[in-house]
PDB file of C-alpha atoms in Angstrom:
ATOM      1  CA  MET A   1      73.758 125.447  82.648  1.00 72.00           C
ATOM      2  CA  GLU A   2      76.185 122.542  82.220  1.00 88.00           C
ATOM      3  CA  TYR A   3      78.984 124.916  81.268  1.00 90.00           C
ATOM      4  CA  LEU A   4      78.752 126.508  84.723  1.00 91.00           C
ATOM      5  CA  PHE A   5      79.230 123.102  86.328  1.00 92.00           C
ATOM      6  CA  LEU A   6      82.230 122.386  84.105  1.00 92.00           C
ATOM      7  CA  LEU A   7      83.669 125.829  84.836  1.00 94.00           C
ATOM      8  CA  ALA A   8      83.297 125.286  88.584  1.00 94.00           C
ATOM      9  CA  ALA A   9      84.964 121.868  88.297  1.00 94.00           C
ATOM     10  CA  HIS A  10      87.908 123.370  86.421  1.00 95.00           C
ATOM     11  CA  ILE A  11      88.258 126.176  88.958  1.00 96.00           C
ATOM     12  CA  LYS A  12      88.303 123.638  91.806  1.00 96.00           C
ATOM     13  CA  LEU A  13      90.933 121.572  89.971  1.00 96.00           C
ATOM     14  CA  ILE A  14      93.107 124.634  89.308  1.00 96.00           C
ATOM     15  CA  TYR A  15      92.709 125.754  92.930  1.00 95.00           C
ATOM     16  CA  PHE A  16      93.681 122.286  94.156  1.00 95.00           C
ATOM     17  CA  CYS A  17      96.795 122.226  91.950  1.00 94.00           C
ATOM     18  CA  PHE A  18      97.676 125.768  93.037  1.00 92.00           C
ATOM     19  CA  ASN A  19      97.444 124.725  96.685  1.00 90.00           C
ATOM     20  CA  LYS A  20      99.758 121.758  96.023  1.00 90.00           C
ATOM     21  CA  ILE A  21     102.310 124.048  94.369  1.00 89.00           C
ATOM     22  CA  VAL A  22     102.117 126.565  97.216  1.00 84.00           C
ATOM     23  CA  TYR A  23     102.463 123.758  99.755  1.00 83.00           C
ATOM     24  CA  ALA A  24     105.508 122.418  97.920  1.00 86.00           C
ATOM     25  CA  THR A  25     107.192 125.829  97.702  1.00 85.00           C
ATOM     26  CA  GLN A  26     105.938 127.593 100.859  1.00 79.00           C
ATOM     27  CA  PRO A  27     104.960 124.944 103.442  1.00 65.00           C
ATOM     28  CA  LYS A  28     105.327 127.355 106.351  1.00 69.00           C
ATOM     29  CA  LEU A  29     102.664 129.680 104.952  1.00 61.00           C
ATOM     30  CA  VAL A  30     100.228 126.803 104.422  1.00 56.00           C
ATOM     31  CA  LEU A  31     100.757 125.357 107.888  1.00 57.00           C
ATOM     32  CA  ALA A  32     100.549 128.747 109.612  1.00 53.00           C
TER      33      ALA A  32
END
């Protein structure tokens, strides 16, 4: 089941990076 843990960690990392990109490009939407 380790691969599920690694998959979840990668998804969280991708989601975090995606949020940073959205915040950098669309701050108004993030703050709303």
